[in-house]
Amino acid sequence: MNNLQTKHWIVDKKTDILTDNPQVKEAALWITNDEVVAFPTETVYGLGANALSDRAISKIFKAKGRPSDNPLIVHIATIEQLHNLVKGIPEKAKTLMDKFWPGPLTIVFEGDSSVSPRVTAGLKTVAIRMPDDPLALALIKEAGVPLAAPSANLSGKPSPTKAEHVLKDLTGKIAGVLDGGATGVGLESTVIDCTCNPPMILRPGGITKEQIEMVIGVVVVDKALLPNDETVTAHAPKSPGMKYTHYAPQAPFILVEGSPQFLQSLVEKEQKLGKKVAVLTTEENKHTYEADVVVACGYRRDLKTVAHHLYDSLRRFDDQDVDIIYGEAFPYSDVGEALMNRLTKAAGGQIIKEPTVTK
Ligand code: TXA
Ligand code: MG
């Protein structure tokens, strides 16, 4: 598995014709031969294999070093493909599909008995989404099978938002990468369980709770995801993947809730100890910091831009050999919810709060 000649197929989504495209065809041929191929989606790059082949699925787990109790999302290009994978389509799921597919929303259904337990990790449910990326849809159509695909990173690393991230993690371990440039959203899809009523958000992501509630009314959020909830340790998340430390850069990452001046004081303390200190900030605040490495990740006034750049920024610290990273926190509203979910995970729960000044 470690000596594959990983191919790099570059496709320009704007100008290249994707039907009968030679690169897409070659990638699809590898898929039908039970190999794994990385491809872009609108969220992050996925590591795709034939969802109907156990042999192919096992190669995904091997390439990523993924624990086998963590189920995969199945990616489809047409609604016909959905019917063979699920037992039924609940009314609210149908409404969500009409509104958000193709798009960054993964829906958990009751699985058809034909779906392999390798995909579902033995659960009775199956997670499915239709990605909003022309290259992803062309690949699925050309391969003629649904693609099981986790994010195309080594387990524990930040998800890849560029083909170069995939190549860094998986060269030699996979058949190839379809390179469609940087992904748009930058964070993974929202996962919503529609087998319960009200439906439950298992992972915050590209589609916000507010957007979902606009179309199907009240939904709940898996308690294990709520910040500062005392039950967190007692309550295992319903989405198996949410229990793993994820998205982590190599150096310890600490999230700071407070002013830039407070964060700068933490930087100086570590520098006095001889450490190489990095700061993850935004365009608005970057000039406030004097640290060894300062990475601005989008604009605070538009959290979508922060989401878009986040994983690339986290990966950049690994190239700079820093000892410790301090990152600014964000409000838990709209896409800020998904952003803080990922940042809290990257920090392994380490958050420093600025003491409030009492008069
Ligand atoms: O945006 C995305 O969702 C990307 C792109 C490639 O589509 N994929 C992605 O896959 O993030 P992955 O494997 O990194 O995350 C899948 C998440 C995990 O947390 C997993 O536990 C959860 O979905 N999941 C999959 N099947 C499930 C099921 N039947 N019930 C509950 N959670 C499930
Ligand atoms: Mg992942």
Coordinates of C-alpha atoms and ligand atoms in Angstrom, one line a residue:
M1 CA 0.0 0.0 0.0
N2 CA 2.9 2.3 0.4
N3 CA 4.4 2.1 -3.0
L4 CA 1.7 3.2 -5.3
Q5 CA 2.6 5.8 -8.0
T6 CA 0.1 8.4 -6.9
K7 CA -1.2 10.2 -10.0
H8 CA -1.9 13.9 -10.0
W9 CA -4.7 14.8 -12.5
I10 CA -5.2 18.5 -12.8
V11 CA -8.5 19.6 -14.1
D12 CA -9.7 23.2 -14.6
K13 CA -13.4 23.1 -13.5
K14 CA -14.1 26.4 -15.2
T15 CA -12.8 25.7 -18.7
D16 CA -12.3 21.9 -19.1
I17 CA -15.3 19.8 -20.3
L18 CA -16.0 17.3 -17.6
T19 CA -18.1 14.8 -19.5
D20 CA -15.8 12.3 -21.3
N21 CA -12.8 14.0 -19.7
P22 CA -9.7 11.9 -19.9
Q23 CA -8.5 12.6 -16.4
V24 CA -11.9 11.9 -14.9
K25 CA -12.1 8.7 -16.9
E26 CA -8.7 7.5 -15.7
A27 CA -9.6 8.3 -12.1
A28 CA -12.9 6.5 -12.5
L29 CA -11.2 3.5 -13.9
W30 CA -9.1 3.2 -10.8
I31 CA -12.3 3.4 -8.7
T32 CA -13.9 0.5 -10.6
N33 CA -10.6 -1.4 -10.0
D34 CA -11.2 -1.1 -6.3
E35 CA -8.5 1.5 -5.8
V36 CA -8.9 4.8 -3.8
V37 CA -8.8 8.2 -5.5
A38 CA -8.9 11.6 -3.8
F39 CA -11.3 14.2 -5.3
P40 CA -12.4 17.8 -4.5
T41 CA -15.8 18.6 -3.0
E42 CA -17.1 22.0 -2.1
T43 CA -16.2 21.4 1.6
V44 CA -12.8 19.5 1.7
Y45 CA -11.1 16.9 -0.5
G46 CA -12.5 13.4 -0.1
L47 CA -10.8 10.0 -0.3
G48 CA -13.2 8.0 -2.5
A49 CA -13.7 4.3 -3.1
N50 CA -16.5 2.2 -4.5
A51 CA -19.0 2.1 -1.6
L52 CA -20.3 -1.3 -2.8
S53 CA -16.9 -3.0 -2.5
D54 CA -15.5 -4.2 0.8
R55 CA -12.1 -4.6 -0.7
A56 CA -12.0 -1.0 -1.9
I57 CA -13.4 0.3 1.4
S58 CA -10.7 -1.5 3.4
K59 CA -8.1 0.4 1.4
I60 CA -9.5 3.8 2.6
F61 CA -9.1 2.8 6.2
K62 CA -5.6 1.5 5.6
A63 CA -4.4 4.6 3.6
K64 CA -5.8 7.1 6.3
G65 CA -4.9 5.0 9.3
R66 CA -8.6 5.5 10.3
P67 CA -10.1 3.6 13.2
S68 CA -12.6 1.0 11.8
D69 CA -15.3 2.0 14.2
N70 CA -15.7 5.4 12.4
P71 CA -18.2 5.1 9.6
L72 CA -17.9 6.8 6.2
I73 CA -20.1 9.2 4.3
V74 CA -21.5 7.9 1.0
H75 CA -21.4 10.4 -1.9
I76 CA -24.0 10.2 -4.6
A77 CA -24.5 12.1 -7.9
T78 CA -28.2 11.2 -8.5
I79 CA -31.3 10.6 -6.3
E80 CA -31.6 7.1 -7.9
Q81 CA -28.4 6.1 -6.2
L82 CA -30.0 7.0 -2.9
H83 CA -32.9 4.6 -3.2
N84 CA -30.6 1.5 -3.2
L85 CA -28.8 2.7 0.0
V86 CA -31.6 3.6 2.4
K87 CA -34.8 1.9 3.8
G88 CA -36.9 5.0 3.3
I89 CA -36.8 8.8 3.0
P90 CA -38.4 10.6 5.9
E91 CA -40.4 13.7 5.0
K92 CA -38.0 16.2 6.7
A93 CA -35.1 14.5 5.0
K94 CA -36.8 15.0 1.6
T95 CA -37.3 18.7 2.4
L96 CA -33.7 19.1 3.3
M97 CA -32.5 17.3 0.2
D98 CA -34.7 19.5 -2.0
K99 CA -33.3 22.6 -0.4
F100 CA -29.6 21.8 0.2
W101 CA -28.5 19.1 -2.2
P102 CA -26.2 19.2 -3.9
G103 CA -24.4 20.9 -1.0
P104 CA -22.6 20.6 2.3
L105 CA -25.3 18.7 4.2
T106 CA -24.9 15.0 5.1
I107 CA -28.1 13.2 6.0
V108 CA -28.2 10.1 8.2
F109 CA -30.9 7.6 7.1
E110 CA -31.9 4.1 8.1
G111 CA -29.6 2.0 6.0
D112 CA -30.6 -0.7 3.5
S113 CA -29.4 -4.1 4.6
S114 CA -27.2 -4.3 1.5
V115 CA -25.0 -1.5 2.7
S116 CA -21.7 -3.0 3.9
P117 CA -20.9 -2.8 7.6
R118 CA -17.4 -1.7 6.6
V119 CA -19.0 1.6 5.5
T120 CA -21.4 2.0 8.4
A121 CA -19.0 0.6 11.1
G122 CA -21.8 -1.8 11.9
L123 CA -24.5 0.9 12.6
K124 CA -28.0 0.4 11.2
T125 CA -27.8 3.9 9.7
V126 CA -26.0 5.3 6.7
A127 CA -24.7 8.9 6.1
I128 CA -25.2 10.2 2.6
R129 CA -24.6 13.5 0.8
M130 CA -24.6 14.8 -2.8
P131 CA -21.6 17.1 -3.1
D132 CA -21.8 20.5 -4.9
D133 CA -18.7 20.2 -7.0
P134 CA -18.8 19.5 -10.8
L135 CA -15.7 17.4 -10.6
A136 CA -16.9 15.2 -7.8
L137 CA -20.3 14.7 -9.6
A138 CA -18.5 13.9 -12.8
L139 CA -16.3 11.3 -11.1
I140 CA -19.2 9.6 -9.4
K141 CA -21.2 9.5 -12.6
E142 CA -18.2 8.2 -14.6
A143 CA -17.5 5.5 -12.0
G144 CA -21.2 4.5 -12.0
V145 CA -21.1 3.7 -8.3
P146 CA -21.6 5.7 -5.1
L147 CA -18.3 6.7 -3.5
A148 CA -17.6 6.2 0.2
A149 CA -15.3 9.0 1.1
P150 CA -13.9 10.4 4.4
S151 CA -11.8 13.6 4.3
A152 CA -8.5 12.8 2.4
N153 CA -6.1 13.5 5.2
L154 CA -4.1 11.1 7.5
S155 CA -6.3 10.5 10.6
G156 CA -5.8 13.2 13.1
K157 CA -4.5 15.8 10.6
P158 CA -6.4 18.8 9.4
S159 CA -8.8 18.0 6.5
P160 CA -7.3 18.9 3.1
T161 CA -8.6 21.9 1.3
K162 CA -6.0 21.8 -1.6
A163 CA -4.7 18.8 -3.6
E164 CA -1.2 19.6 -2.3
H165 CA -2.4 18.8 1.3
V166 CA -3.6 15.4 0.0
L167 CA -0.3 14.7 -1.7
K168 CA 1.6 15.6 1.4
D169 CA -0.4 13.1 3.5
L170 CA -1.1 10.3 1.1
T171 CA 1.5 10.1 -1.7
G172 CA 2.4 6.5 -2.3
K173 CA -0.7 5.3 -0.4
I174 CA -3.4 6.0 -3.0
A175 CA -3.9 5.7 -6.7
G176 CA -4.3 9.4 -7.4
V177 CA -5.7 12.8 -6.8
L178 CA -8.1 14.7 -9.0
D179 CA -6.9 18.3 -8.5
G180 CA -9.7 20.9 -8.9
G181 CA -8.0 23.7 -7.0
A182 CA -8.8 24.9 -3.5
T183 CA -12.2 23.9 -2.1
G184 CA -14.8 26.6 -1.3
V185 CA -16.4 26.1 2.1
G186 CA -13.2 24.8 3.8
L187 CA -15.0 23.0 6.7
E188 CA -16.7 19.6 6.4
S189 CA -20.4 19.1 5.8
T190 CA -23.0 19.4 8.5
V191 CA -24.2 15.9 9.6
I192 CA -27.9 15.6 10.5
D193 CA -29.6 12.5 11.8
C194 CA -33.1 12.3 10.2
T195 CA -33.9 8.9 11.8
C196 CA -35.1 10.7 14.9
N197 CA -37.7 13.4 15.5
P198 CA -36.8 16.2 15.9
P199 CA -33.8 15.6 13.7
M200 CA -30.4 15.9 15.4
I201 CA -27.3 17.7 14.3
L202 CA -24.3 15.4 14.9
R203 CA -21.6 17.6 13.5
P204 CA -21.9 21.4 12.8
G205 CA -20.6 22.3 9.3
G206 CA -21.2 24.1 6.0
I207 CA -25.0 24.5 6.5
T208 CA -25.9 26.2 9.8
K209 CA -28.6 25.2 12.3
E210 CA -30.4 28.4 11.5
Q211 CA -30.6 27.6 7.8
I212 CA -31.9 24.1 8.6
E213 CA -34.6 25.4 11.0
M214 CA -35.8 27.8 8.3
V215 CA -36.9 24.8 6.2
I216 CA -37.9 22.0 8.7
G217 CA -38.5 23.8 12.0
V218 CA -36.9 22.9 15.3
V219 CA -33.8 20.6 15.3
V220 CA -31.7 19.5 18.3
V221 CA -27.9 19.4 18.6
D222 CA -26.2 16.3 19.9
K223 CA -25.5 17.2 23.6
A224 CA -21.9 16.0 23.3
L225 CA -21.1 18.9 21.0
L226 CA -22.4 21.7 23.2
P227 CA -19.7 24.0 24.7
N228 CA -19.3 24.1 28.4
D229 CA -21.8 21.3 29.0
E230 CA -21.1 19.4 32.2
T231 CA -22.5 16.3 30.6
V232 CA -19.9 16.3 27.8
T233 CA -17.7 13.7 29.4
A234 CA -20.6 11.5 30.4
H235 CA -22.2 11.6 27.0
A236 CA -20.7 9.9 23.9
P237 CA -21.3 11.6 20.6
K238 CA -23.8 9.9 18.3
S239 CA -21.4 10.5 15.4
P240 CA -18.5 8.2 16.1
G241 CA -16.0 10.5 14.4
M242 CA -16.7 13.4 16.8
K243 CA -15.0 11.6 19.7
Y244 CA -11.5 11.7 18.1
T245 CA -9.0 14.5 18.5
H246 CA -8.9 15.8 15.0
Y247 CA -7.6 18.6 13.0
A248 CA -4.5 19.0 15.1
P249 CA -1.3 20.7 14.0
Q250 CA 1.9 19.2 15.3
A251 CA 2.7 21.8 18.0
P252 CA 0.3 22.3 21.0
F253 CA -2.5 24.6 20.0
I254 CA -4.3 26.7 22.6
L255 CA -7.4 28.7 22.0
V256 CA -7.7 32.1 23.7
E257 CA -10.9 33.8 24.6
G258 CA -10.0 37.4 25.3
S259 CA -8.5 40.6 23.8
P260 CA -5.5 40.6 21.4
Q261 CA -3.5 42.3 24.2
F262 CA -4.1 39.4 26.5
L263 CA -3.1 36.9 23.8
Q264 CA 0.0 38.9 23.2
S265 CA 0.9 38.7 26.9
L266 CA 0.7 34.9 26.7
V267 CA 3.0 35.0 23.6
E268 CA 5.6 37.0 25.5
K269 CA 5.6 34.7 28.5
E270 CA 6.4 31.7 26.2
Q271 CA 9.0 33.7 24.3
K272 CA 10.8 34.5 27.5
L273 CA 11.1 30.7 28.0
G274 CA 12.9 30.5 24.7
K275 CA 10.0 29.1 22.8
K276 CA 9.1 29.7 19.1
V277 CA 5.6 31.0 19.4
A278 CA 2.9 31.3 16.6
V279 CA -0.4 33.1 16.5
L280 CA -3.5 32.2 14.5
T281 CA -5.3 35.5 14.0
T282 CA -7.4 37.4 11.4
E283 CA -6.7 40.1 8.9
E284 CA -8.2 42.7 11.2
N285 CA -6.0 41.8 14.2
K286 CA -2.7 40.6 12.7
H287 CA -0.8 43.8 13.2
T288 CA -1.4 43.6 17.0
Y289 CA 0.9 40.7 17.5
E290 CA 4.6 40.4 17.8
A291 CA 5.3 36.6 17.6
D292 CA 7.7 34.4 15.8
V293 CA 5.0 33.4 13.3
V294 CA 1.7 35.2 12.7
V295 CA -0.8 33.6 10.4
A296 CA -3.9 35.6 9.4
C297 CA -6.8 33.4 8.5
G298 CA -9.6 35.4 6.7
Y299 CA -11.6 38.3 8.1
R300 CA -13.3 38.3 11.4
R301 CA -16.2 40.3 10.0
D302 CA -16.9 37.5 7.5
L303 CA -16.5 34.1 9.3
K304 CA -16.9 32.2 6.0
T305 CA -13.5 33.5 4.9
V306 CA -12.0 32.2 8.2
A307 CA -13.6 28.8 7.5
H308 CA -12.2 28.8 4.0
H309 CA -8.6 29.3 5.1
L310 CA -8.6 27.5 8.5
Y311 CA -7.2 24.1 7.6
D312 CA -4.6 25.5 5.3
S313 CA -3.5 27.9 8.1
L314 CA -3.3 25.1 10.6
R315 CA -1.1 23.1 8.2
R316 CA 1.2 26.0 7.7
F317 CA 2.3 25.9 11.3
D318 CA 3.7 22.4 10.7
D319 CA 6.0 23.7 8.0
Q320 CA 7.4 26.4 10.4
D321 CA 8.5 24.1 13.2
V322 CA 6.9 26.2 16.0
D323 CA 6.8 25.1 19.7
I324 CA 3.4 26.5 20.6
I325 CA 0.4 28.1 18.8
Y326 CA -2.1 30.5 20.3
G327 CA -5.3 31.0 18.4
E328 CA -8.1 33.6 18.6
A329 CA -11.6 32.3 19.5
F330 CA -14.7 33.3 17.5
P331 CA -18.4 33.8 18.3
Y332 CA -20.6 30.7 18.3
S333 CA -23.0 32.1 15.7
D334 CA -23.7 30.8 12.2
V335 CA -20.6 29.3 10.7
G336 CA -18.8 30.3 13.9
E337 CA -20.4 27.2 15.5
A338 CA -18.6 24.8 13.1
L339 CA -15.4 26.9 13.3
M340 CA -15.3 26.8 17.1
N341 CA -16.1 23.0 17.0
R342 CA -13.0 22.4 14.9
L343 CA -10.8 24.9 16.8
T344 CA -11.7 23.3 20.1
K345 CA -10.8 19.9 18.8
A346 CA -7.5 21.2 17.3
A347 CA -6.8 22.5 20.8
G348 CA -7.8 19.2 22.4
G349 CA -10.1 21.3 24.6
Q350 CA -7.3 23.6 25.9
I351 CA -8.9 27.1 26.2
I352 CA -7.5 30.0 28.1
K353 CA -10.0 32.7 29.1
E354 CA -9.0 36.3 29.9
P355 CA -9.8 37.0 33.5
T356 CA -12.6 39.6 33.7
V357 CA -11.5 42.8 35.4
T358 CA -13.8 43.6 38.4
K359 CA -13.9 47.1 39.7
Ligands
TXA1 O1 -17.6 17.5 4.0 C1 -17.5 16.3 4.3 O2 -18.4 15.7 5.0 C2 -16.3 15.5 3.9 C3 -16.3 15.5 2.3 C4 -15.2 14.6 1.8 O3 -17.5 15.0 1.9 N1 -16.2 14.2 4.5 C5 -16.0 14.0 5.8 O4 -15.9 12.7 6.1 O5 -15.8 14.9 6.6 P1 -15.3 12.2 7.5 O6 -15.2 10.7 7.4 O7 -14.0 12.9 7.8 O8 -16.4 12.5 8.5 C6 -17.6 11.8 8.5 C7 -18.3 12.0 9.8 C8 -17.7 11.3 11.0 O9 -17.8 12.1 12.1 C9 -18.5 10.0 11.1 O10 -18.5 9.5 12.4 C10 -19.9 10.5 10.7 O11 -19.7 11.4 9.6 N2 -20.8 9.5 10.3 C11 -20.7 8.7 9.2 N3 -21.7 7.8 9.1 C12 -22.5 8.0 10.2 C13 -23.7 7.4 10.7 N4 -24.2 6.4 10.1 N5 -24.2 7.9 11.9 C14 -23.6 8.9 12.5 N6 -22.4 9.5 12.1 C15 -21.9 9.1 10.9
MG2 MG -12.3 13.8 8.6

